[in-house]
Coordinates of C-alpha atoms in Angstrom, one line a residue:
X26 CA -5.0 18.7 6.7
X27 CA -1.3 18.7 6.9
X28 CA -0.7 16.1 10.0
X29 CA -3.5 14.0 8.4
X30 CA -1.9 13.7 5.2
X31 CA 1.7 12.9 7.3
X32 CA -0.3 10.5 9.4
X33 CA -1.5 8.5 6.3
X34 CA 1.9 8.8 4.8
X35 CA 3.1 6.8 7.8
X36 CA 0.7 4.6 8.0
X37 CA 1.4 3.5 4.5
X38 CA 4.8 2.5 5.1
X39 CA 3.6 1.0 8.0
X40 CA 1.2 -0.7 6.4
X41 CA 4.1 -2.3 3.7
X42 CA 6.3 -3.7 6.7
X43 CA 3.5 -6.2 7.7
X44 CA 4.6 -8.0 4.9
X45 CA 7.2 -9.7 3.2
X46 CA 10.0 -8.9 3.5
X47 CA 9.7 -7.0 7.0
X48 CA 6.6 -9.0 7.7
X49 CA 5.2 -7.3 10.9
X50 CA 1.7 -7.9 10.5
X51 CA 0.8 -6.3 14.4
X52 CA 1.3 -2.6 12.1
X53 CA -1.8 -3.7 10.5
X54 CA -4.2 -2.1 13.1
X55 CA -1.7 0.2 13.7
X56 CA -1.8 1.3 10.3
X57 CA -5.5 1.2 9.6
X58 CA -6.1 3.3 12.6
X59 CA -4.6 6.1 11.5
X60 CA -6.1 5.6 8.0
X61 CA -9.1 6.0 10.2
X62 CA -8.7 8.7 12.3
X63 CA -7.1 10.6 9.3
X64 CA -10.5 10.4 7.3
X65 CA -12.3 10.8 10.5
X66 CA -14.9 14.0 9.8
X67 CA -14.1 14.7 6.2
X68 CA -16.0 15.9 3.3
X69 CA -15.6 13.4 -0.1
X70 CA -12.8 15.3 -1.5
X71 CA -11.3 15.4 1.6
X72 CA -11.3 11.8 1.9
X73 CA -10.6 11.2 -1.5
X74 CA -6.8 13.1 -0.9
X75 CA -6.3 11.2 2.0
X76 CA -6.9 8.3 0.9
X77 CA -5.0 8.7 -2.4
X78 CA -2.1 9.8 -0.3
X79 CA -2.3 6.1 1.7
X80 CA -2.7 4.5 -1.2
X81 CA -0.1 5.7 -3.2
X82 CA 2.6 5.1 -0.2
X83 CA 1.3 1.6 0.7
X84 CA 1.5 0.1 -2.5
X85 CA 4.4 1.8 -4.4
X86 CA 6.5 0.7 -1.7
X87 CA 4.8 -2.8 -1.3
X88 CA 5.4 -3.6 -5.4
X89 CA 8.6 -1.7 -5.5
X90 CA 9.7 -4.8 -7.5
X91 CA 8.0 -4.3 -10.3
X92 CA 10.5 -1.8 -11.2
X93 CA 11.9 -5.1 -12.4
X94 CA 9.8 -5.1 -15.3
X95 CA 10.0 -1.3 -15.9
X96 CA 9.3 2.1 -14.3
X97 CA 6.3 2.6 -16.3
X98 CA 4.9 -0.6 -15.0
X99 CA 5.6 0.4 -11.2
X100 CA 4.1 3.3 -11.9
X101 CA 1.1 2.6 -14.0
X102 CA 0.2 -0.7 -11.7
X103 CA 1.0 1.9 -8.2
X104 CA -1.1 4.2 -9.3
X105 CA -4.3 2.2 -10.8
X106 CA -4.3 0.6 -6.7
X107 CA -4.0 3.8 -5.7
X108 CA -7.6 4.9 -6.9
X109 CA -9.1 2.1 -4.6
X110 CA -7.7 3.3 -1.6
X111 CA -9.2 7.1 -2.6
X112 CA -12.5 6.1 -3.0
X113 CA -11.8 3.9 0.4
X114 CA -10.8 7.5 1.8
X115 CA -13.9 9.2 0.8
X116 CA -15.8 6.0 2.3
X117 CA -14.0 5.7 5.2
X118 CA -15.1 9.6 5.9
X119 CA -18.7 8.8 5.4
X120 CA -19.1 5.5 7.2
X121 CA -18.1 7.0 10.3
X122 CA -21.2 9.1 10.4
X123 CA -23.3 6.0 11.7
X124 CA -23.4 4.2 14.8
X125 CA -21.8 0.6 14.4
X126 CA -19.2 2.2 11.5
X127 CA -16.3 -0.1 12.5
X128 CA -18.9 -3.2 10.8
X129 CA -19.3 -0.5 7.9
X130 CA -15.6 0.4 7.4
X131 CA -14.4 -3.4 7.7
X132 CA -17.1 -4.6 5.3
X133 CA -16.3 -1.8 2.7
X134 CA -12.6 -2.2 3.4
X135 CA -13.1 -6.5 2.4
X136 CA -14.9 -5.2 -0.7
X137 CA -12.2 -2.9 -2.2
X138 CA -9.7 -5.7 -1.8
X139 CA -12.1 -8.2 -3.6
X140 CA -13.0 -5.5 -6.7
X141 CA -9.5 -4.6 -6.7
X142 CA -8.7 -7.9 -7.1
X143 CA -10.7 -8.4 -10.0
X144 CA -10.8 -5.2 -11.8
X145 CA -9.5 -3.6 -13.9
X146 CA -7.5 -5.5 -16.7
X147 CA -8.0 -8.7 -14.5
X148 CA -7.1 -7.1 -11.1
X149 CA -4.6 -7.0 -8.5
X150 CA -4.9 -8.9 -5.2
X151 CA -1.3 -8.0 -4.3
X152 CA -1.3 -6.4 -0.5
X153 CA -4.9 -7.6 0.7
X154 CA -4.3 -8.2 4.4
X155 CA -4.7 -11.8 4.6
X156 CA -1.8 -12.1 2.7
X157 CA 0.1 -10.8 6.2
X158 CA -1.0 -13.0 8.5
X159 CA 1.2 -16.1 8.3
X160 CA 2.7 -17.5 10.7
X161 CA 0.4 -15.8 13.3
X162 CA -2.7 -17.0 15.0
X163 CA -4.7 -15.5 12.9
X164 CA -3.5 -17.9 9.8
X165 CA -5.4 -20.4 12.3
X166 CA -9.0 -19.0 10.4
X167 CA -8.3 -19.5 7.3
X168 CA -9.8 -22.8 6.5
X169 CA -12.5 -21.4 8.4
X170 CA -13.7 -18.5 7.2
X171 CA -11.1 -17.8 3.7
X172 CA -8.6 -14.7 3.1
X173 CA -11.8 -12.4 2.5
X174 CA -12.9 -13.1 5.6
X175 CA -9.6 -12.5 7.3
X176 CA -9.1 -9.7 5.9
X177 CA -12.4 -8.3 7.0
X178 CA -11.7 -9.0 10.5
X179 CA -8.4 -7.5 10.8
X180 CA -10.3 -4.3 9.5
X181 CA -13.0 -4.9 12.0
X182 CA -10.5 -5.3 15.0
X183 CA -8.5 -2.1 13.6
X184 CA -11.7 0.1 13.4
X185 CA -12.9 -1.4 17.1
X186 CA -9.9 -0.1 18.4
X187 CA -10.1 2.7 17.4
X188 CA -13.5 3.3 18.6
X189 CA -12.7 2.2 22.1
X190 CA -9.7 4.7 22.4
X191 CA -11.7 7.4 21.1
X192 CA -15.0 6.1 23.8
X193 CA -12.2 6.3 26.4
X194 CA -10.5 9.5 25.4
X195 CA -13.7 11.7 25.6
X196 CA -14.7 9.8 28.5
X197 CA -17.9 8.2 27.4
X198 CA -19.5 4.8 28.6
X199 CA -17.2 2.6 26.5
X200 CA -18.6 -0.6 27.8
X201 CA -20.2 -1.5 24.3
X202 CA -17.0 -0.9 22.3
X203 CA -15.2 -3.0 24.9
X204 CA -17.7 -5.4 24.8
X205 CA -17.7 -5.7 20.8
X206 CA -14.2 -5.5 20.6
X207 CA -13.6 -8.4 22.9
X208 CA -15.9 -10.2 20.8
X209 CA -14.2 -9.6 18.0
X210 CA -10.9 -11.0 20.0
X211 CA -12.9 -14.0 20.7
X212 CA -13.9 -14.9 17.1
X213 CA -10.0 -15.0 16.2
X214 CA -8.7 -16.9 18.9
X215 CA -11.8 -19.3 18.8
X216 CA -10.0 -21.2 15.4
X217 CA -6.8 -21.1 17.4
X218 CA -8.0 -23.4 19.7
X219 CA -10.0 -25.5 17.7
X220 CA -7.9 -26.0 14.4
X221 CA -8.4 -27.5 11.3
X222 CA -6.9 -30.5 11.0
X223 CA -7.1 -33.2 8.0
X224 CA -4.8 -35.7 10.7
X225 CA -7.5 -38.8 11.0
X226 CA -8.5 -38.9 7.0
X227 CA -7.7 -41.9 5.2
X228 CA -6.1 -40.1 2.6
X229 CA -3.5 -41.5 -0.3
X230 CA 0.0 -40.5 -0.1
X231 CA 2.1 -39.8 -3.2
X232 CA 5.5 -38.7 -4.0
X233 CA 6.2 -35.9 -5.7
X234 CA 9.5 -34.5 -7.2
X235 CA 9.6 -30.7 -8.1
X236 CA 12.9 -29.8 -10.2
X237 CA 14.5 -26.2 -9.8
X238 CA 16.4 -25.8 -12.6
X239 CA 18.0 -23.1 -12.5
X240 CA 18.8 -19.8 -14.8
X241 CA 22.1 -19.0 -16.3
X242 CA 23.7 -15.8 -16.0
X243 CA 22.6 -13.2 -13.2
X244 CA 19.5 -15.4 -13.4
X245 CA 17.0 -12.1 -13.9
X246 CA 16.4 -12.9 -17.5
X247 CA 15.2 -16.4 -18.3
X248 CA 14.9 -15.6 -22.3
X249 CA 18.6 -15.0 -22.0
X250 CA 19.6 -18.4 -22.9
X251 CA 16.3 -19.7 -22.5
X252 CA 17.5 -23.5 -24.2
X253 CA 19.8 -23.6 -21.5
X254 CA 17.1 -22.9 -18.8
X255 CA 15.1 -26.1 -20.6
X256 CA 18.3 -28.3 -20.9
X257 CA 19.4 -27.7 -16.9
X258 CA 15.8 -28.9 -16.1
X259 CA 16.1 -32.0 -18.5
X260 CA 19.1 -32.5 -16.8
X261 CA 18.2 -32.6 -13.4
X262 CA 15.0 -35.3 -14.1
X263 CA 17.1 -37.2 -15.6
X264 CA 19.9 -37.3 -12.7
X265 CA 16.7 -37.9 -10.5
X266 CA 15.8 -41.1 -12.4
X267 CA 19.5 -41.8 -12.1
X268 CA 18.9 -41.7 -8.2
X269 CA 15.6 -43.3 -8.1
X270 CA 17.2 -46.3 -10.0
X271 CA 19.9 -46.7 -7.4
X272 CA 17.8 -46.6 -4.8
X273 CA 18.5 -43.4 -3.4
X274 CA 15.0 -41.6 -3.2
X275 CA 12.1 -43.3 -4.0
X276 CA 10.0 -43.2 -7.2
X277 CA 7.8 -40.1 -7.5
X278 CA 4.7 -40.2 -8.6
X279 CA 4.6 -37.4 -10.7
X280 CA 7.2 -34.5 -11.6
X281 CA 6.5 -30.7 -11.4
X282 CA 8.4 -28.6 -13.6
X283 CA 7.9 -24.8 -13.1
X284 CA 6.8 -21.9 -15.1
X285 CA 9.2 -21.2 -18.0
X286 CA 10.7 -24.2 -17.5
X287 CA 10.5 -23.9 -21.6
X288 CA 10.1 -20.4 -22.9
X289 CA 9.4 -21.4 -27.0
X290 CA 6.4 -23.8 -28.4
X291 CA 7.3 -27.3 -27.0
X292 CA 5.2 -28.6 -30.2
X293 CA 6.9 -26.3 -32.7
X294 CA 10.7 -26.8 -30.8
X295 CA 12.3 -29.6 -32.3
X296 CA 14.7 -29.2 -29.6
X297 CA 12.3 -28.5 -27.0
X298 CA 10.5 -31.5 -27.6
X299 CA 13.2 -33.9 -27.9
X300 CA 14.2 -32.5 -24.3
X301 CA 10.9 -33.2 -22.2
X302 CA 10.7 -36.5 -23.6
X303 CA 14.2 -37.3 -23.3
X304 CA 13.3 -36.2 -19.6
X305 CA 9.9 -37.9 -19.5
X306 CA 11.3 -41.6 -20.6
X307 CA 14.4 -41.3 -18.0
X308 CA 11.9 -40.7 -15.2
X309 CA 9.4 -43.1 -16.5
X310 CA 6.4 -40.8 -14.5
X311 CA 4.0 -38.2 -16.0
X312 CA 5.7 -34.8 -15.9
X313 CA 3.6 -31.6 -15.8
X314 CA 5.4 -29.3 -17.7
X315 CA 5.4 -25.3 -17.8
X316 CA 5.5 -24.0 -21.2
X317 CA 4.9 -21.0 -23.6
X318 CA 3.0 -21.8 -26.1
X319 CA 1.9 -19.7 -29.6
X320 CA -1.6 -18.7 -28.7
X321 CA -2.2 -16.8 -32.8
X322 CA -0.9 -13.8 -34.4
X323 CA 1.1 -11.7 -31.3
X324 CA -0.1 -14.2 -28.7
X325 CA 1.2 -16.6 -26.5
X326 CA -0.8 -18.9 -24.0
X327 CA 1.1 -20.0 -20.4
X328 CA 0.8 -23.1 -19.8
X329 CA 1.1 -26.4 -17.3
X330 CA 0.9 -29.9 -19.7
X331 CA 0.7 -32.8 -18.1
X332 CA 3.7 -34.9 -20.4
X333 CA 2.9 -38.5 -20.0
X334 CA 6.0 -41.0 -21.0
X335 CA 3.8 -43.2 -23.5
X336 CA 1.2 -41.1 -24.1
X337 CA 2.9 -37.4 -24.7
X338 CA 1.3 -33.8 -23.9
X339 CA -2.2 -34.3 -22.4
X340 CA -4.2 -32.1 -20.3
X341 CA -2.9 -28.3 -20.1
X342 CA -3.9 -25.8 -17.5
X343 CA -3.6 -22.2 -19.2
X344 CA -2.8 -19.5 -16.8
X345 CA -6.0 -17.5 -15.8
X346 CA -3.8 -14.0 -14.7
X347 CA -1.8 -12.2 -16.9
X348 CA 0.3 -9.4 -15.2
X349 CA -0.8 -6.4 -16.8
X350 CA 2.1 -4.4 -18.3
X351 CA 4.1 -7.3 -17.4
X352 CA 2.5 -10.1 -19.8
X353 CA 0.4 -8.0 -22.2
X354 CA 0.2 -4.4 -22.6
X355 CA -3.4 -2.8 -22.2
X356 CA -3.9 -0.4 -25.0
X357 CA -1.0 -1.2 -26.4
X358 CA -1.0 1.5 -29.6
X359 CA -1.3 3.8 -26.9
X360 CA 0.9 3.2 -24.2
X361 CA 4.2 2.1 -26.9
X362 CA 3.8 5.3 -28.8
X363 CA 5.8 7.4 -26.1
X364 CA 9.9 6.5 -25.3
X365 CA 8.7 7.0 -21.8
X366 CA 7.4 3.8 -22.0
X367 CA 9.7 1.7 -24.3
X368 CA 10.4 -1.1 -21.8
X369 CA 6.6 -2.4 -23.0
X370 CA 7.7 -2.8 -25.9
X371 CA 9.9 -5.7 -24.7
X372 CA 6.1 -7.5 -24.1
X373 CA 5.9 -8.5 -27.9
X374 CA 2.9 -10.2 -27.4
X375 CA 0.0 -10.6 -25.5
X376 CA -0.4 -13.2 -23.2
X377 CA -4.0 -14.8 -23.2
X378 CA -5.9 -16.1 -20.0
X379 CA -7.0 -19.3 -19.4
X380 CA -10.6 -20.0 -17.8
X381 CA -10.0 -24.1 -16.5
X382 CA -12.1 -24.5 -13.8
X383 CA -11.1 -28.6 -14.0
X384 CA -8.0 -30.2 -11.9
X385 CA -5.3 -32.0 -14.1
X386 CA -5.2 -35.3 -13.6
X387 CA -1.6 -36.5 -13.3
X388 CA -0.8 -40.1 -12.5
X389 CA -4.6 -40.8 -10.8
X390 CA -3.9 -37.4 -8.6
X391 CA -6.3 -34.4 -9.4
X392 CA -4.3 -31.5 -8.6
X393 CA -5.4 -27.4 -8.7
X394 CA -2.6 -25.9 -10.7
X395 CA -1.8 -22.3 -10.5
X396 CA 0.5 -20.7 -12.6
X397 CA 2.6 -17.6 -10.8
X398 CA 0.5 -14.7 -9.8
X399 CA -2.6 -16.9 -10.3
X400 CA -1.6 -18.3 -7.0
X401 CA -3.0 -14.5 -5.0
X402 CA -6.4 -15.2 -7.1
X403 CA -9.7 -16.4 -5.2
X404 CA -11.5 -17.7 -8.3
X405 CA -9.2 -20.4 -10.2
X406 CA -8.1 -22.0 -6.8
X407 CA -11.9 -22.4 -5.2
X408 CA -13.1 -23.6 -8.8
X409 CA -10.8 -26.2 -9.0
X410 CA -10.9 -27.1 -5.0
X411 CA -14.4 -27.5 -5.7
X412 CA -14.4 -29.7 -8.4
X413 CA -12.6 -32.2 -6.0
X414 CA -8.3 -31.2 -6.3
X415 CA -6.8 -33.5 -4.1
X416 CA -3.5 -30.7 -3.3
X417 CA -2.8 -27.6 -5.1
X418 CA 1.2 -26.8 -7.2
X419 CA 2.0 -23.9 -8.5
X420 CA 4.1 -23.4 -11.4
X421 CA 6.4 -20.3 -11.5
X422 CA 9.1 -18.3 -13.0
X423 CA 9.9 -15.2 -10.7
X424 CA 13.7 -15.0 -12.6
X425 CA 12.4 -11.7 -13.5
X426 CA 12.1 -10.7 -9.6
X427 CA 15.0 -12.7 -8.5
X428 CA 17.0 -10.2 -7.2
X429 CA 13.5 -8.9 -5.3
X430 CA 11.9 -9.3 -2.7
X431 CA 8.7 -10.3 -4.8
X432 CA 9.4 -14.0 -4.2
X433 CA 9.0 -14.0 -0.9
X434 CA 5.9 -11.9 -0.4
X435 CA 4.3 -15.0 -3.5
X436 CA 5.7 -17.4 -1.4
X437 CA 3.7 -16.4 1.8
X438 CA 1.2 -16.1 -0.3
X439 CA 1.3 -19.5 -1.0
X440 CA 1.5 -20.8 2.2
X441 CA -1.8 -18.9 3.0
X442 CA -3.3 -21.0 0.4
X443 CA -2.0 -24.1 1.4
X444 CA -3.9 -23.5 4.9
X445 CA -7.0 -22.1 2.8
X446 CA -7.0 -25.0 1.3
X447 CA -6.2 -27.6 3.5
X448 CA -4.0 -28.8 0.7
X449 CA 0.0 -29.9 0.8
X450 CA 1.3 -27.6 -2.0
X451 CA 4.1 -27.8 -4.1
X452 CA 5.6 -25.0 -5.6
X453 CA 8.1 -25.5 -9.2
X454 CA 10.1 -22.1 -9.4
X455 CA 13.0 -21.5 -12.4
X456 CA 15.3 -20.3 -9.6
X457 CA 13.6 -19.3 -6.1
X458 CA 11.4 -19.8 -4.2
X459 CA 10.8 -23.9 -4.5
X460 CA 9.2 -25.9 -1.6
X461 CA 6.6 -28.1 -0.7
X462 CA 4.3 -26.7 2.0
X463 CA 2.4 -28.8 4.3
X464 CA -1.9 -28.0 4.9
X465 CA -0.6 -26.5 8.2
X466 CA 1.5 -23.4 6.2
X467 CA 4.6 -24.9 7.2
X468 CA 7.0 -25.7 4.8
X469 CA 8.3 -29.4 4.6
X470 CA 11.2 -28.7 2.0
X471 CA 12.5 -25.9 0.5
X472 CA 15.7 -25.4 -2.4
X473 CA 18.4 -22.3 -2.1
X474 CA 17.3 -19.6 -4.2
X475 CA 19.6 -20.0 -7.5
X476 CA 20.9 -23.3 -7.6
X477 CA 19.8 -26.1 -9.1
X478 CA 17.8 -28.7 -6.7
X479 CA 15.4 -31.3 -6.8
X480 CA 13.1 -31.9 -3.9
X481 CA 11.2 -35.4 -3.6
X482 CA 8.7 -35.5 -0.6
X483 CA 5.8 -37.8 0.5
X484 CA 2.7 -35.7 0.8
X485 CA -1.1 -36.7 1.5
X486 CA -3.9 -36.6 -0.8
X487 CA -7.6 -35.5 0.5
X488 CA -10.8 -35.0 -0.7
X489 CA -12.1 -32.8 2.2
X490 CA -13.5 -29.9 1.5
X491 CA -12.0 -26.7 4.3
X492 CA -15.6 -24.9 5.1
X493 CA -13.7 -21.4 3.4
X494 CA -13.7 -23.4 0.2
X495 CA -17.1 -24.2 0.6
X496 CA -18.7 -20.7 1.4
X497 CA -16.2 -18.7 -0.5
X498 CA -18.1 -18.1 -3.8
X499 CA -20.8 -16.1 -1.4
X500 CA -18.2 -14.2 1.2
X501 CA -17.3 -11.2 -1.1
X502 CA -21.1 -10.7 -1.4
X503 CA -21.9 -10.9 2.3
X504 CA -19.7 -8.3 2.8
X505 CA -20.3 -5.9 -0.4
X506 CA -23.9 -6.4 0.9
X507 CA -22.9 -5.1 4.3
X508 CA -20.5 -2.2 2.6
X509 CA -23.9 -1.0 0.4
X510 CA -26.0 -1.0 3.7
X511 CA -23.7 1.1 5.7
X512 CA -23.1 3.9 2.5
X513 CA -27.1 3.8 2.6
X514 CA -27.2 4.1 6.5
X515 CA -24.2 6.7 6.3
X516 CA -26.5 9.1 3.4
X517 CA -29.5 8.9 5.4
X518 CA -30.5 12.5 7.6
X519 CA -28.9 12.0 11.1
X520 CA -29.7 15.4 12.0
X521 CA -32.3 14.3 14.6
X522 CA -30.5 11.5 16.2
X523 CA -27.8 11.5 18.8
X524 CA -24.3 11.3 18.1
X525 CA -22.9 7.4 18.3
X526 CA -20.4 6.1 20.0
X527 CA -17.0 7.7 18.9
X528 CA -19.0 9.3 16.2
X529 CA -18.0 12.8 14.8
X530 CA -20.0 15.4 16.7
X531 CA -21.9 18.3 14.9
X532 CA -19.6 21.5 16.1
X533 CA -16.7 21.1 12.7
X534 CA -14.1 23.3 14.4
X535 CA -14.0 21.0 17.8
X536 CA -14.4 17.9 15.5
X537 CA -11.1 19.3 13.4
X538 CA -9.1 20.0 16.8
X539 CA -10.1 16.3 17.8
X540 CA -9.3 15.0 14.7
X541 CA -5.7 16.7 14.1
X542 CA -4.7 16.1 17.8
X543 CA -5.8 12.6 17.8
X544 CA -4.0 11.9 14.2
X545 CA -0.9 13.6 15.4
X546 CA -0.5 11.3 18.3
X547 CA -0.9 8.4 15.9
X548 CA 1.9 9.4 13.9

């Protein structure tokens, strides 16, 4: 038990360096393969430990940033993850009981990363293995087949793999494995070759503007002079329309503000107010505006609001993802009664989620909003794909993670969406990371993390539909269906039937010796 509890160790941390801001992602397989071989031939509670012990490595080190917010948030957040990847453990142990357990692992693998995305207290999506593949062929399948799916071959390929070597090292007929494995090879190369393009659609184009504003001071805490975080963005539209009137860079057709870009009630701030429509009449174009707005009693509501020039504050987007501990505290009586957790009680109040499904419409365009860490979210993105968003923006603060590496692992993130989608994407941050991102995931502009910028870009609108935003509502259930088949399979009396393929064999001690050599060399 001891080399398998060092091997998952490692592969944690290897695991973390696929992404930002090592980004590796060829330690994926690497990784899950001694996840595997490490649960290979152990009971539940065996599995469980392992597992835990993965978990707990991977994902304190890949959110290390949100010691930003607090250590009891790092903690409390690492450790809630940390359950998935226990009971993935224990699952992982029983799947590979069955003949054809790499389908099994890869399908129950996909389906911890959806429920943990979703569950509890709204879920976390941070560290599913899509997320890693950017820049990389792989990134090729995303309009294709969506991040679930990607995900779900990444685990396929990793268990395969393993499967072969294991075929190979006890020299049995391995044919099969090789044959399903370069199978699997085939399916991700196929979208390589053929890619998604939207080149050839007669598609509008429309300029966009997307002000970085800035935060004063180390630039970590935007409530810190939060009028002056307003006032630098009302400054830069303003120094736009100076440009656009001398002829400098063309009219946009809308501007994007980011998250934050006013932290008080823009309808209760006298101030406030007079700014974004100081802003709004200089530039003479619909603004869409990120603002914190009271929600009640203790609550707040994050929003995007479309401010029009003649016609003032119109549609609003509401933000469907509060962070947990971050932006409201979960049982809060309980969790601000000890001084181990006093940074929560900086959270004053509870920030509410939105449910939009609806684009905004800004200046004719209907465009998906997504407000921060909405943007690692299946459901608010499809929805609004769906209901025909011709190109996606996200509105975002990230001052808080400034000095982190958190902005670039959201802004990858974003790029994976903009390929999902088959949408240009424009992205408003306070101070870092602000771009515009082309439908390929390549990004066509980009501002210096803190300083003040505004990027102005032509991008082009479409209506088309990628086939992962068509089939993505029924992907998660494809493969939880799968994951439920193989538990049943892997319960079932196999007493009678030959050992598979790589499968663990019935004498425990020589299956333990197999096991601990073969994790040992993995690590």
């Amino acid at each position: 038990m001891p080399i398998r509890l060092v091997t998952v160790a490692v592969s944690g941390v290897l695991l973390s360096l696929s992404f930002e801001p090592a980004a590796i992602p060829w330690l994926i397989p690497l990784s899950l393969a001694g996840f595997i071989l490490a649960t290979r031939g152990l009971s539940t509670r065996g599995g469980l430990l392992v597992g835990a012990v993965f978990g707990a490595t991977f994902y304190a080190i890949h959110i290390v940033w949100m010691q930003a917010v607090g250590l009891p948030a790092w903690i409390a957040l690492s450790g809630l993850e940390t359950l998935f990847y226990a009971a993935m453990g224990a699952i992982s142990a029983h799947a590979q009981r069955r003949s054809w357990w790499p389908l099994w692992f890869a399908a129950a693998w996909t389906t911890a990363e959806v429920a943990r995305s979703g569950w509890p207290l709204g879920g976390m999506p941070w560290g599913r293995l899509a997320f890693a593949v950017i820049d990389t062929p792989l990134a090729s399948a995303l309009p294709y087949v969506g991040a679930v799916a990607v995900s779900f071959l990444l685990a396929l390929l990793s268990a395969q793999l393993v499967l072969v070597a294991l075929a190979l090292r006890r020299g049995e007929h391995g044919w099969p494995a090789l044959a399903a494995l370069a199978a699997i090879c085939g399916a991700m190369t196929l979208p390589v070759l053929v890619p998604w393009s939207t080149e050839g659609d007669e598609g509008r184009t429309v300029q966009i503007a997307v002000v970085q504003g800035n935060v004063p001071g180390a630039g970590d805490d935007i409530l810190l002079d939060f009028r002056k975080v307003t006032r630098n963005h009302v400054e830069a539209t303003v120094a736009l329309a100076d440009d656009v009137a001398a002829g400098v860079v063309p009219r946009p057709d809308f501007v994007l503000w980011p998250e934050n870009s006013t932290a008080t009630d823009p309808f209760r701030d006298r101030e406030t107010n007079s700014g974004i429509r100081t802003a709004s009449t200089a530039i003479g174009v619909p603004i869409l505006v990120g603002a914190i707005v009271d929600g009640g009693p203790n609550q707040v509501l994050n929003q995007g609001i479309v401010w029009d020039p003649e016609t003032e504050a119109g549609e609003r987007y509401t933000k469907r993802h509060p962070v947990p501990f971050g932006e409201y505290i979960p049982a809060r009586a309980v969790f601000t009664r000890y001084n181990f957790f006093d940074r929560l009680r900086d959270v004053g109040r509870d920030m509410l989620a939105g449910t939009r499904d609806q684009p905004l419409m800004i200046a004719g365009v209907r465009v998906a909003d997504a407000i921060c860490f909405d943007i690692a979210y299946d459901d608010g993105i499809r929805a609004q794909m769906r209901e025909g968003a011709q190109m996606l923006v996200v509105q975002t603060s990230n001052a808080t993670f400034i000095a982190t590496k958190q902005i670039q692992q959201q802004f990858a993130i974003t790029r994976i969406r903009a390929i999902e989608t088959g949408r240009w994407t424009a992205v408003a941050s306070t101070n870092g990371i602000t771009g515009i991102i082309g439908p390929d995931g390549e990004v066509a502009e980009i501002a210096a993390p803190r300083t003040q910028d505004v990027l102005v870009h032509e991008v082009t609108l479409t209506d088309r539909l990628t086939p992962a935003m068509r089939v993505g509502l029924w992907s998660p259930w494809f493969f939880a269906g799968l994951a439920l088949l193989g538990l049943v399979l892997a319960r079932r009396d196999t007493r009678s039937r030959e050992p598979a393929v790589g499968a663990p064999t019935d004498d425990d001690a020589d299956l333990e010796a197999d096991v601990e050599t073969s994790a040992a060399g993995s690590a």
